[in-house]
mmCIF file of C-alpha atoms in Angstrom:
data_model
loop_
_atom_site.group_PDB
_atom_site.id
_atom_site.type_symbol
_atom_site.label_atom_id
_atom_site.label_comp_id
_atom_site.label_asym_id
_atom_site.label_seq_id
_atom_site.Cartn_x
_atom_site.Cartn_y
_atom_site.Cartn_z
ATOM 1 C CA UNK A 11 13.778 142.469 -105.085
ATOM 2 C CA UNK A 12 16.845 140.165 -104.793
ATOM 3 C CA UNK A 13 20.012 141.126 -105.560
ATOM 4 C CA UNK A 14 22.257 137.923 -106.968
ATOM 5 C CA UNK A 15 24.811 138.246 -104.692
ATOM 6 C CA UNK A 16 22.983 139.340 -101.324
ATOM 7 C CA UNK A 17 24.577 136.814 -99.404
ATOM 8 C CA UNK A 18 27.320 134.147 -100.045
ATOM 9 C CA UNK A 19 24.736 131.326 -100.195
ATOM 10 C CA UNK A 20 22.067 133.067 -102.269
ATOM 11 C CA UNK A 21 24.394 133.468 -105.104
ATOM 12 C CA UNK A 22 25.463 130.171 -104.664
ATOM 13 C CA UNK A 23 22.349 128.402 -104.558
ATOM 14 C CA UNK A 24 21.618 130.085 -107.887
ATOM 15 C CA UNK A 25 24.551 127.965 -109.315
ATOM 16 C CA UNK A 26 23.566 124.581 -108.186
ATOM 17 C CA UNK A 27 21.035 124.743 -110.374
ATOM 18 C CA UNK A 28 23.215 125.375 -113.852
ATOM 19 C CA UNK A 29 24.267 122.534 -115.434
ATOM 20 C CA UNK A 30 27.557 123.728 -116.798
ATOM 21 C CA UNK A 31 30.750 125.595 -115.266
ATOM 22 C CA UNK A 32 29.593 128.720 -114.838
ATOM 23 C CA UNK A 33 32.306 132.395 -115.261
ATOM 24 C CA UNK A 34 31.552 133.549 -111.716
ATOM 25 C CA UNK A 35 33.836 136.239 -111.965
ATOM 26 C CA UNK A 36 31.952 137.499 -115.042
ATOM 27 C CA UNK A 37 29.080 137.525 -112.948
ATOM 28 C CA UNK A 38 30.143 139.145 -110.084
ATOM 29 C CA UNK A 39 31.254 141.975 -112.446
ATOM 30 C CA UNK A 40 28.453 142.430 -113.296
ATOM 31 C CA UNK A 41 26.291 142.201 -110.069
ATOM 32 C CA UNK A 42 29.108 144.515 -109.273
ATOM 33 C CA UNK A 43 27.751 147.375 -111.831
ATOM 34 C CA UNK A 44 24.397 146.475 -111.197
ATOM 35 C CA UNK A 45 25.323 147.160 -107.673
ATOM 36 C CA UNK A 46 26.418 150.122 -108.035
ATOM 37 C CA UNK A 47 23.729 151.382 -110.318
ATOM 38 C CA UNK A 48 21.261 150.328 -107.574
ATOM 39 C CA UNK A 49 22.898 152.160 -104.498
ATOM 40 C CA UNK A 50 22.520 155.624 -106.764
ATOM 41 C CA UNK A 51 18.528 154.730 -106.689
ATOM 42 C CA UNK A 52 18.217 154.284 -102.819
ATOM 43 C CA UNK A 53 18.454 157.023 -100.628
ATOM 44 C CA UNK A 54 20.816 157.648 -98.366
ATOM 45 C CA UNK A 55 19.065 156.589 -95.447
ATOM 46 C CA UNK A 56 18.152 153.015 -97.014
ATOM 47 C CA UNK A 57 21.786 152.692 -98.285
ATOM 48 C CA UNK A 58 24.227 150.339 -96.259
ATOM 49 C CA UNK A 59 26.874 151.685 -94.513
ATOM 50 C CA UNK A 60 29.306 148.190 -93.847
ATOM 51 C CA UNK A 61 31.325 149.794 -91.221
ATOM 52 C CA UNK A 62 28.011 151.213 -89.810
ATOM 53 C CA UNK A 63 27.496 147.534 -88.923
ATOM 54 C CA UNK A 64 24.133 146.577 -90.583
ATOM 55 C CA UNK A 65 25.769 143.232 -91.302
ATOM 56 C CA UNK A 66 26.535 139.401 -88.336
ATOM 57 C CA UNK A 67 25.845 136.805 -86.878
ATOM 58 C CA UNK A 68 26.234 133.675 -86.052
ATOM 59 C CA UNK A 69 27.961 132.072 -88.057
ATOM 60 C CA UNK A 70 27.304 134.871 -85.519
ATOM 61 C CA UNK A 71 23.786 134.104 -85.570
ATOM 62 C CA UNK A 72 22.822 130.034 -85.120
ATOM 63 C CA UNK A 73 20.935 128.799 -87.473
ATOM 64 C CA UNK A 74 21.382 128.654 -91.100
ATOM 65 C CA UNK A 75 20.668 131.658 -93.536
ATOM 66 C CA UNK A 76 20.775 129.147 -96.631
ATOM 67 C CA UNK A 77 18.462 129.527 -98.945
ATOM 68 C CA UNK A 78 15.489 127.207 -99.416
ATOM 69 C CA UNK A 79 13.247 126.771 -102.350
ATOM 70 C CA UNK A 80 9.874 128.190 -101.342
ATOM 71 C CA UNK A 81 6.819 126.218 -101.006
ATOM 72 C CA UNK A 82 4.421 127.328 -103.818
ATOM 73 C CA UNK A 83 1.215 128.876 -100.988
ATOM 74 C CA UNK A 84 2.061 130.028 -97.681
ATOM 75 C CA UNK A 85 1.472 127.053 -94.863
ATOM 76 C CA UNK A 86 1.274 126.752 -91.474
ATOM 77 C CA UNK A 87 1.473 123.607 -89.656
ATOM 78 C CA UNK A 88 -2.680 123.252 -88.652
ATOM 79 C CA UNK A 89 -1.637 121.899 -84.948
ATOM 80 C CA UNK A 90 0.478 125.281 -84.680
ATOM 81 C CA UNK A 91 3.565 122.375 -84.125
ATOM 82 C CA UNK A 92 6.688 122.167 -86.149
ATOM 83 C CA UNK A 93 8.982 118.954 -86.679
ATOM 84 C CA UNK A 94 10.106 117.678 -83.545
ATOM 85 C CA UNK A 95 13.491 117.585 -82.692
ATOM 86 C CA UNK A 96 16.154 116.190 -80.159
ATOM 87 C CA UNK A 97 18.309 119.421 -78.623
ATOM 88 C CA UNK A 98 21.451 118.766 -76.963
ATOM 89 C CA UNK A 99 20.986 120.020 -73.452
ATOM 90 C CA UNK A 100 21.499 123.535 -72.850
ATOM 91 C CA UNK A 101 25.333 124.695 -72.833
ATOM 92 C CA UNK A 102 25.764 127.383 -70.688
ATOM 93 C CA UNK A 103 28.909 129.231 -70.761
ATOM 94 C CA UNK A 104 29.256 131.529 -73.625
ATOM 95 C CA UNK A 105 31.619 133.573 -75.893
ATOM 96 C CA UNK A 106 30.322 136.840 -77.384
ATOM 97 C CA UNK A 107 32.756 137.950 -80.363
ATOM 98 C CA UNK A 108 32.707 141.962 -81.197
ATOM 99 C CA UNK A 109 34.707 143.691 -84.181
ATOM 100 C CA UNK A 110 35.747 147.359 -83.578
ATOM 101 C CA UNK A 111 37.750 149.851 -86.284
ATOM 102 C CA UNK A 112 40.481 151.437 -85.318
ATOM 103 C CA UNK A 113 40.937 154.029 -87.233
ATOM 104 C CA UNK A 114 40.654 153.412 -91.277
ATOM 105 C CA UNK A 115 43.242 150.302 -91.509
ATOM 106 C CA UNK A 116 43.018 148.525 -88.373
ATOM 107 C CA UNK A 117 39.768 145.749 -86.889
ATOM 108 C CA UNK A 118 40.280 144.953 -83.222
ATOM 109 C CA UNK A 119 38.936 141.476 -81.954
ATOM 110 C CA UNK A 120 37.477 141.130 -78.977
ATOM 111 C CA UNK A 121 35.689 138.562 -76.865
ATOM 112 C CA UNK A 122 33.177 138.403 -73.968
ATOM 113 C CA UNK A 123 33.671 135.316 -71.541
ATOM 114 C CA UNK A 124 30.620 134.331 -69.979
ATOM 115 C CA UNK A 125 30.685 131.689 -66.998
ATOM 116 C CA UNK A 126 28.086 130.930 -63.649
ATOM 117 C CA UNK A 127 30.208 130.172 -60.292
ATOM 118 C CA UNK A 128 26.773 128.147 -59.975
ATOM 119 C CA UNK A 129 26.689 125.896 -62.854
ATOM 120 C CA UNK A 130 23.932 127.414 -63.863
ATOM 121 C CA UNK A 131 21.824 130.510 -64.864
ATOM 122 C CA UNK A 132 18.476 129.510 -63.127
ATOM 123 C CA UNK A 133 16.746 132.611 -62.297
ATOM 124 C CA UNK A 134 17.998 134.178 -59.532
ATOM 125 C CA UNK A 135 20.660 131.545 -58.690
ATOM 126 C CA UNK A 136 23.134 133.703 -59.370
ATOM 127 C CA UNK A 137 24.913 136.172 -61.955
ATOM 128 C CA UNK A 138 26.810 135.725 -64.388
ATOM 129 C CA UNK A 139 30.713 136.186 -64.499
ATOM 130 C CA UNK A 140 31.977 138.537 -67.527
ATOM 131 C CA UNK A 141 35.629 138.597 -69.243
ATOM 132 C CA UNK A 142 36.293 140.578 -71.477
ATOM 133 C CA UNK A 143 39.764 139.673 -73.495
ATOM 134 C CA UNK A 144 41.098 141.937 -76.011
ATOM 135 C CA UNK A 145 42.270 139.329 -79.234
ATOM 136 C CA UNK A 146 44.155 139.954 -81.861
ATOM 137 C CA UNK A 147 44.306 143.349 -84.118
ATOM 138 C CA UNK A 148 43.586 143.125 -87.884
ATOM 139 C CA UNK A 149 45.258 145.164 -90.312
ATOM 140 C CA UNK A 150 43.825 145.888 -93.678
ATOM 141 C CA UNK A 151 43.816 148.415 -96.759
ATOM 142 C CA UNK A 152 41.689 151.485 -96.209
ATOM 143 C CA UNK A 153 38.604 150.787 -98.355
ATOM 144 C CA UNK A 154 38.776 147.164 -98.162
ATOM 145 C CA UNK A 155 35.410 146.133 -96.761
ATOM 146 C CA UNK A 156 36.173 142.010 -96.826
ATOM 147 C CA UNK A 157 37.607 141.595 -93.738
ATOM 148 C CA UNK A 158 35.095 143.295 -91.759
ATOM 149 C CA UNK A 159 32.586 141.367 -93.768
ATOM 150 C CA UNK A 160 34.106 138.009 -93.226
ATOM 151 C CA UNK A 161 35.418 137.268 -90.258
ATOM 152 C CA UNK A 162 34.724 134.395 -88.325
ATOM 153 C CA UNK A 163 36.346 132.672 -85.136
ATOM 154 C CA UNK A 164 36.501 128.740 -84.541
ATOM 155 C CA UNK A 165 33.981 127.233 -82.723
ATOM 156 C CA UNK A 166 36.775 126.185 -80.341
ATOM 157 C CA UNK A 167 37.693 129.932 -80.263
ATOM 158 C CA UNK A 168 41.584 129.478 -81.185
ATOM 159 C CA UNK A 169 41.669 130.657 -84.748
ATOM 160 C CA UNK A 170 40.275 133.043 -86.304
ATOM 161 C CA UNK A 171 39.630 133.341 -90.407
ATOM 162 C CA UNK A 172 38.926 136.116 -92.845
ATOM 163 C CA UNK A 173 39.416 137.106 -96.248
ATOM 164 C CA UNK A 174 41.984 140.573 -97.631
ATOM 165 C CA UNK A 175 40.207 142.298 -100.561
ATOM 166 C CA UNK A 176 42.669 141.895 -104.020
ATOM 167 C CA UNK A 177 41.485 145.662 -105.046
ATOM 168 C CA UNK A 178 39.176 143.144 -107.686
ATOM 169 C CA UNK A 179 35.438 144.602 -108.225
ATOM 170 C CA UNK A 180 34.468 140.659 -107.985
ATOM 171 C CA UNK A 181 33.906 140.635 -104.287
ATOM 172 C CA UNK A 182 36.627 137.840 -103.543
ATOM 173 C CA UNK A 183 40.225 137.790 -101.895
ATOM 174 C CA UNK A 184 42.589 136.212 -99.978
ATOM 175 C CA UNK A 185 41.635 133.298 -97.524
ATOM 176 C CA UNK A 186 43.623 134.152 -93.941
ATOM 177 C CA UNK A 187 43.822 131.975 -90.815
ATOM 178 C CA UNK A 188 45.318 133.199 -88.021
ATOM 179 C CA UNK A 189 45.143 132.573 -83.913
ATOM 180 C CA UNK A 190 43.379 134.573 -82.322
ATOM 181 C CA UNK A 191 45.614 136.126 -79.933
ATOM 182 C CA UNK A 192 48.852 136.372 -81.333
ATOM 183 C CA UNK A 193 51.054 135.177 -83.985
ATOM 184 C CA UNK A 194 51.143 135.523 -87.982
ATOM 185 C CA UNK A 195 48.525 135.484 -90.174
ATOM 186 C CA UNK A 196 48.772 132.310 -92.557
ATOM 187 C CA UNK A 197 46.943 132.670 -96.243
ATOM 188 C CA UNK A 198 45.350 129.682 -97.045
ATOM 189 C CA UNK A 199 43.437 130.311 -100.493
ATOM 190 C CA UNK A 200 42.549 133.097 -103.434
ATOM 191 C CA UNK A 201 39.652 134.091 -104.879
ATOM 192 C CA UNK A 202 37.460 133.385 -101.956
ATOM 193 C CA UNK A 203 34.221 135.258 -102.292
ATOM 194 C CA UNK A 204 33.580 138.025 -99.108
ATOM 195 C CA UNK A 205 30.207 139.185 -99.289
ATOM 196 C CA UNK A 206 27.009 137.999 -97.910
ATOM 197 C CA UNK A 207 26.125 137.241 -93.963
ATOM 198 C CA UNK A 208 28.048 134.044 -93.636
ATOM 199 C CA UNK A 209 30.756 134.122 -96.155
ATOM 200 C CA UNK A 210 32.741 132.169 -93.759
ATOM 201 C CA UNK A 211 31.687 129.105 -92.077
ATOM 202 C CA UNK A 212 33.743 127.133 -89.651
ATOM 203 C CA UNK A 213 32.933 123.453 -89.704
ATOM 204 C CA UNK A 214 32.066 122.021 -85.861
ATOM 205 C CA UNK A 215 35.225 120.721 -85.072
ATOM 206 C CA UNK A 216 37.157 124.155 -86.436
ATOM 207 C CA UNK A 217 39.354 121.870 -88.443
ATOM 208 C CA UNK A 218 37.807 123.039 -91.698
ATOM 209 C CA UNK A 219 35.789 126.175 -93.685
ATOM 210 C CA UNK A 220 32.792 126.310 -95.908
ATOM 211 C CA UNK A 221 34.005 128.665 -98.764
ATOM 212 C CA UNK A 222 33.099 129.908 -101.876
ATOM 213 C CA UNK A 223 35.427 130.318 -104.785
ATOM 214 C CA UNK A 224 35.872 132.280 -107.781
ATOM 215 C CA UNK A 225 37.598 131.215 -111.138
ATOM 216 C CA UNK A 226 37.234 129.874 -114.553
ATOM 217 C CA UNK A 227 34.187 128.401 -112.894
ATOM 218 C CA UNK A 228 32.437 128.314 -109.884
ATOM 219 C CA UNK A 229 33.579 126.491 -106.571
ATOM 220 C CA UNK A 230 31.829 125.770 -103.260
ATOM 221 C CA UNK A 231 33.745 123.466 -100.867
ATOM 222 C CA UNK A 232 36.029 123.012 -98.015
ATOM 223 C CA UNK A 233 39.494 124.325 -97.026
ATOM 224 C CA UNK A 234 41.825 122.666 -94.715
ATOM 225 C CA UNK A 235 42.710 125.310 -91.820
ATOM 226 C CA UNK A 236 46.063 123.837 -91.209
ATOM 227 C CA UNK A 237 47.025 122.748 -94.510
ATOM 228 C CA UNK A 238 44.865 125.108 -97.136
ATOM 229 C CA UNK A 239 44.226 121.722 -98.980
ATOM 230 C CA UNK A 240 40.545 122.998 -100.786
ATOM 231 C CA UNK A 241 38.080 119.973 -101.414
ATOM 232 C CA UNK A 242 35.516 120.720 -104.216
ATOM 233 C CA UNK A 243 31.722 120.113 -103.046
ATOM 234 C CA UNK A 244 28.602 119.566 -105.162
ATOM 235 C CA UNK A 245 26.901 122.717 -105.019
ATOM 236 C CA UNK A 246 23.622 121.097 -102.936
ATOM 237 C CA UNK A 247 25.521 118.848 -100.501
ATOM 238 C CA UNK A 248 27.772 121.926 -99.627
ATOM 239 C CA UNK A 249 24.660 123.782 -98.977
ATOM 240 C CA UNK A 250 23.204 121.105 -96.547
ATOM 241 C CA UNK A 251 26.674 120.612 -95.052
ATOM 242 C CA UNK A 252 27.588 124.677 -93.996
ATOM 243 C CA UNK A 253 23.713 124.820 -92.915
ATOM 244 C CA UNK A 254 24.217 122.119 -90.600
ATOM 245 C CA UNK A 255 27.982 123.717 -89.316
ATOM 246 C CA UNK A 256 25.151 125.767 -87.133
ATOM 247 C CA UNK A 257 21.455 124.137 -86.759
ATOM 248 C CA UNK A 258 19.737 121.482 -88.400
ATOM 249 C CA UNK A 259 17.418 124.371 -90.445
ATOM 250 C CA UNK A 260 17.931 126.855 -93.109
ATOM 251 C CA UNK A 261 15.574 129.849 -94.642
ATOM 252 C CA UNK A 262 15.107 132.164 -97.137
ATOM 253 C CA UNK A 263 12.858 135.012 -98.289
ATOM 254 C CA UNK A 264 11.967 135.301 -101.865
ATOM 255 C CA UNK A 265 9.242 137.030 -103.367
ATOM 256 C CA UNK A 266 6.939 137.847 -100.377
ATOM 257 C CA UNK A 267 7.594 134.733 -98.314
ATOM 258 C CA UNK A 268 9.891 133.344 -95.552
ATOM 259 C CA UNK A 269 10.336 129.922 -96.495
ATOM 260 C CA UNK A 270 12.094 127.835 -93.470
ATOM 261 C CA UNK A 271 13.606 124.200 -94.245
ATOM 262 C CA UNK A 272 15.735 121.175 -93.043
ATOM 263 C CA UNK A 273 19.018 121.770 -93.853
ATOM 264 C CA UNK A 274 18.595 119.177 -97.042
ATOM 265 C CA UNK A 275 15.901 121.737 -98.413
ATOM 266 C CA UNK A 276 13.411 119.549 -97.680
ATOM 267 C CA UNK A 277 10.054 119.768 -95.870
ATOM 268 C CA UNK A 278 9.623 123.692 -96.402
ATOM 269 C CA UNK A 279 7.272 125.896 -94.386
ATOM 270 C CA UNK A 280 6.179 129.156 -95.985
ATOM 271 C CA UNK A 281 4.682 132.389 -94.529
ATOM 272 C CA UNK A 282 4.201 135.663 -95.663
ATOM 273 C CA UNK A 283 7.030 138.113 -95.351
ATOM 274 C CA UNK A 284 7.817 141.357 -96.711
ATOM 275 C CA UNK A 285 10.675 144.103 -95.286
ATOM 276 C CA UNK A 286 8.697 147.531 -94.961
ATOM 277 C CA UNK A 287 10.835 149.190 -97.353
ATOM 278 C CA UNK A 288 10.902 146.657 -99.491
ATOM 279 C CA UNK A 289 14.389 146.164 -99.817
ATOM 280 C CA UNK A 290 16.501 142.366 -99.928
ATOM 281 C CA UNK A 291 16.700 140.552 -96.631
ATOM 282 C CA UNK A 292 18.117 137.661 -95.214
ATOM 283 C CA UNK A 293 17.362 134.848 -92.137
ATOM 284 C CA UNK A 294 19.824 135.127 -90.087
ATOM 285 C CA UNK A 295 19.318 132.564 -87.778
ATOM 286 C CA UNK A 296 16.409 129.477 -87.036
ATOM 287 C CA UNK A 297 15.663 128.137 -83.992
ATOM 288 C CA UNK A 298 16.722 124.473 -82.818
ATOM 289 C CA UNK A 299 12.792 124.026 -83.792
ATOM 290 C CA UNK A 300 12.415 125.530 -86.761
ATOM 291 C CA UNK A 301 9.933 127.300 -85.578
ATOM 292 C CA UNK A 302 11.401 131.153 -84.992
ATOM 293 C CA UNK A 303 13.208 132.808 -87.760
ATOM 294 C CA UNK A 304 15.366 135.849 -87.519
ATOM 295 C CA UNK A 305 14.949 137.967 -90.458
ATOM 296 C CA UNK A 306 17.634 140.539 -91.060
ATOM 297 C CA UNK A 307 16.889 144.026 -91.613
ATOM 298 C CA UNK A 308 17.267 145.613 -95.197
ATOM 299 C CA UNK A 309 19.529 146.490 -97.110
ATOM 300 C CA UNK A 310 20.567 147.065 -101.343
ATOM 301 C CA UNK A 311 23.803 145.695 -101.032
ATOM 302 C CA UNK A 312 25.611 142.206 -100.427
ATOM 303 C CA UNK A 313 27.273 142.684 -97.471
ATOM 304 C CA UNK A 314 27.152 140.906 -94.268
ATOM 305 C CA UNK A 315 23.866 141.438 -91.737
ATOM 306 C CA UNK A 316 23.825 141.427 -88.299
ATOM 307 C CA UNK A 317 20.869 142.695 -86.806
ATOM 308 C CA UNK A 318 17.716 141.509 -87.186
ATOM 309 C CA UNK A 319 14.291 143.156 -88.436
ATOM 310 C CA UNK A 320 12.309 140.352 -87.046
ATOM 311 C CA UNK A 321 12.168 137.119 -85.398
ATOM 312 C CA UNK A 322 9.110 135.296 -86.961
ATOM 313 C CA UNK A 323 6.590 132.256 -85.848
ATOM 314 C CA UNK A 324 6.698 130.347 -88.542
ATOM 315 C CA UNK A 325 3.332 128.462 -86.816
ATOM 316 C CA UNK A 326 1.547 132.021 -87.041
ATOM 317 C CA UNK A 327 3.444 134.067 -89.377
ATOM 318 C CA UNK A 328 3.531 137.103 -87.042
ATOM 319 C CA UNK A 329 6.665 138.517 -85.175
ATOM 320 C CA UNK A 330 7.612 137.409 -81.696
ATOM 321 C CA UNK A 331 7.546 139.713 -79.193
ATOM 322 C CA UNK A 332 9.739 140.198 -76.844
ATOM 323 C CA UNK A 333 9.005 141.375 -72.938
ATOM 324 C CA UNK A 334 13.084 142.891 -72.835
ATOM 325 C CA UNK A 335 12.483 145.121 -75.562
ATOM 326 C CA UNK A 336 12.651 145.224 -79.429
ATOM 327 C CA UNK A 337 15.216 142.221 -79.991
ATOM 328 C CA UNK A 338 17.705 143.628 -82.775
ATOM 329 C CA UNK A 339 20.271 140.212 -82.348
ATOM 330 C CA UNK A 340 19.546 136.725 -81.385
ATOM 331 C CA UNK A 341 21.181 133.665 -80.989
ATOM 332 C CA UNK A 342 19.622 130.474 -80.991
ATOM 333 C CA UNK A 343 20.894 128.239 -78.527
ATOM 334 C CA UNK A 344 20.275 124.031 -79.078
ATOM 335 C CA UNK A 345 17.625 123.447 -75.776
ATOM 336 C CA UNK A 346 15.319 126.693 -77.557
ATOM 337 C CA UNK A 347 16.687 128.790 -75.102
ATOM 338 C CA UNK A 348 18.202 132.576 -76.643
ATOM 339 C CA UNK A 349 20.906 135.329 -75.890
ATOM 340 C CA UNK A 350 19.120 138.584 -77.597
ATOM 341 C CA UNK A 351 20.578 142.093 -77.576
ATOM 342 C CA UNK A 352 17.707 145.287 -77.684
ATOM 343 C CA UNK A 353 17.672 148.111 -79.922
ATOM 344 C CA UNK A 354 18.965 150.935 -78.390
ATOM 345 C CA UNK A 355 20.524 148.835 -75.218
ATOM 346 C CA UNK A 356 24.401 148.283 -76.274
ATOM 347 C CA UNK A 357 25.058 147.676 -72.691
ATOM 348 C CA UNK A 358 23.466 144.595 -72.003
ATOM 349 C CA UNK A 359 22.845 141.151 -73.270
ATOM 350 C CA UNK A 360 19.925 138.748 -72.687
ATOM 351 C CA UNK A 361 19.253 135.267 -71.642
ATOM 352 C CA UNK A 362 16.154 133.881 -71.787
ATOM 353 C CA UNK A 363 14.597 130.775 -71.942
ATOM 354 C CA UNK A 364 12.886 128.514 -74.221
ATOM 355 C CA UNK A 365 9.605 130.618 -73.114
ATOM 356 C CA UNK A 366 11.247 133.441 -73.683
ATOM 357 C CA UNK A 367 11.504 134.550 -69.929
ATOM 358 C CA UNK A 368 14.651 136.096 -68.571
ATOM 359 C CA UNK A 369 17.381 134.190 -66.828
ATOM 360 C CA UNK A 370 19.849 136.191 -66.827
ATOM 361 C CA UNK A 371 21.856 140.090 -67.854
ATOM 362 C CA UNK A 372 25.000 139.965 -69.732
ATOM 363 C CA UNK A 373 26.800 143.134 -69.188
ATOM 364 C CA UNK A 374 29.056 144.647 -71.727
ATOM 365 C CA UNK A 375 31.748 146.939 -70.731
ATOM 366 C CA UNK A 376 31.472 150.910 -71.862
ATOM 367 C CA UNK A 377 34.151 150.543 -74.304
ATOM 368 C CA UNK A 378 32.542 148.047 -76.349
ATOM 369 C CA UNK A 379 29.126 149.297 -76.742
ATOM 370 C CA UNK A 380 30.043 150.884 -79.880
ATOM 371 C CA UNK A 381 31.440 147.365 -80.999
ATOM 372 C CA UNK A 382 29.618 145.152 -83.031
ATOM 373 C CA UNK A 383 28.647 141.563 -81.864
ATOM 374 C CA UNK A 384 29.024 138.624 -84.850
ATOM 375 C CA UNK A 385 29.382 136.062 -83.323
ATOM 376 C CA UNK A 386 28.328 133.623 -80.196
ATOM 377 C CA UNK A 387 29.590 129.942 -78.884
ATOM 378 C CA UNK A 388 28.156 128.252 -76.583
ATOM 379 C CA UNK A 389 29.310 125.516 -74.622
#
């Protein structure tokens, strides 16, 4: 199963490959119907909720969710070895972003500080110092689902983007840049597409956004965050460039197999991968290694994941297990250290190390447990 517009990059991967301008709005119409047609068939159990939160990351999760063109058979490196890579060194300090409604029309921001008085969070050195900060408040239109869907903070953590539904049934809106603490919100662009798990994607220097547009015809590109000046991309070289915004690999599932990538599409690595109730999935995340990928859990409807189903080895095709518990978030951190978060543990977050052993507990305060983490920057 694979619905066209599952996630931003799915749908747009599907247009690199036409030749000539392509009515996106037409299509999304008509995803739209079939969309709706295909929630009556699921039960309610299957269905997705959006505000019941089975939608983040990283930008929220590291690690691109691009899609990748599968390798024809499943392989497995023989030597159980993926490409070799050169991590940065690990960054330590971290910021956990959580979205919480208030009430119907309101989204509060808020943000988890993580530091170590000891420079470090070497096993039993010592703990780890937690601020919370309350950000900004985000209004919206009861009913409109895009700005839960798409918001996204800076890697530098000042400003923080998302897009306002139009009241269209083509899944796009208003572009909106804002700081992240206090001020007005600023619209940048229209017609910028809202679904999928990364439907905005901060460029590393959070001077820029990966976006997708609709119109006459189909636009991927960049957006100026001060400015709003939009700069068209071919449809590939966007891909490679918002994969690489977050880790040097992308992945995909399609038709029973996780395929994982280099952010050019190149070099795939296929296993077999199938969610249980056979519904469309999503990687959320890949390792600095490429070899663990985060698979979301399912869903039959293109809004934004955030938790994940399983984290896979793509040298052995099974799930990673995990001694903390049943991971349900990860983030992938550049030195193949993780932060994960366990199902049915909202209080606490994980960090382990590239082994997968635990350095340290992130605590998160009682009134954000029923928040939902998106995001995570390290450094």
């Amino acid at each position: 199963m694979n619905a066209p517009m599952d996630n931003l990059r799915s749908g747009l991967a599907d247009l690199a490959g036409d030749v000539n301008p392509v009515d996106l709005r037409d299509r999304a119409l008509r995803t739209s119907r079939r969309i709706g047609l295909r929630r009556t068939a699921v039960t309610s159990a299957l269905s997705l909720v959006l505000l019941g939160g089975a939608g983040f990351t990283a930008v929220a999760m590291t690690g691109g969710g691009a899609p990748a063109e599968p390798a024809t058979t499943p392989t497995v490196s023989p030597s159980g070895q993926v490409s070799p890579t050169d991590p940065a060194a690990a960054r330590v300090a971290g910021a956990y972003y959580l979205l919480r409604m208030a009430g119907d029309t309101k989204i509060e921001l808020h943000v988890l500080h993580e530091s170590y008085r000891c420079g470090t969070p070497d096993p039993g050195t010592c703990a780890p110092d937690i601020r919370p900060e309350r950000l900004r408040t985000i209004d919206l239109q009861k009913g409109d689902h895009c700005p839960w869907n798409s918001v996204a903070v800076s890697p530098d953590g000042a400003q923080v983007a998302w897009v306002v539904g139009t009241g269209q049934s083509d899944g796009s809106g208003d572009l909106m840049v804002a700081d992240t603490r206090v001020g007005e919100a600023h619209k940048l662009a229209t017609g910028v597409l809202c679904g999928g798990s990364r439907a905005l994607v901060w460029t590393p220097d959070s001077r820029r956004l990966f976006i997708g547009k609709l119109g006459n015809a189909a636009t991927v590109g960049t957006v100026d965050a001060a400015g709003g000046a939009f700069t068209p991309m071919e449809p590939q070289a966007w891909k490679e460039a918002e994969t690489l915004a977050s880790g040097p690999f992308r992945g995909s599932v399609r038709d029973g197999l996780l395929t994982v990538t280099e952010a050019d599409g190149t070099a795939p690595r296929s296993v077999a991968y199938r969610d249980e109730h056979d519904m469309d999935v999503v990687v959320l995340g890949v390792s600095a290694d490429g070899r663990f990928a985060a698979v979301s859990t399912g869903a039959g409807d293109p809004s934004r994941r955030v938790y994940v189903a399983a984290v896979v080895d793509m040298t052995t095709g099974k799930p990673v297990e995990f001694a903390v518990g049943k991971v349900n978030q990860v983030w992938f951190q550049a030195d193949g250290s993780m932060v994960v978060r366990v199902e049915g543990d909202t209080g606490t977050l994980y960090r382990l190390d590239p082994d997968r052993r635990l350095i340290a507990e992130i605590p998160v305060e009682s009134a954000l447990m029923n928040a939902m983490p998106f995001q995570a920057v390290f450094g």
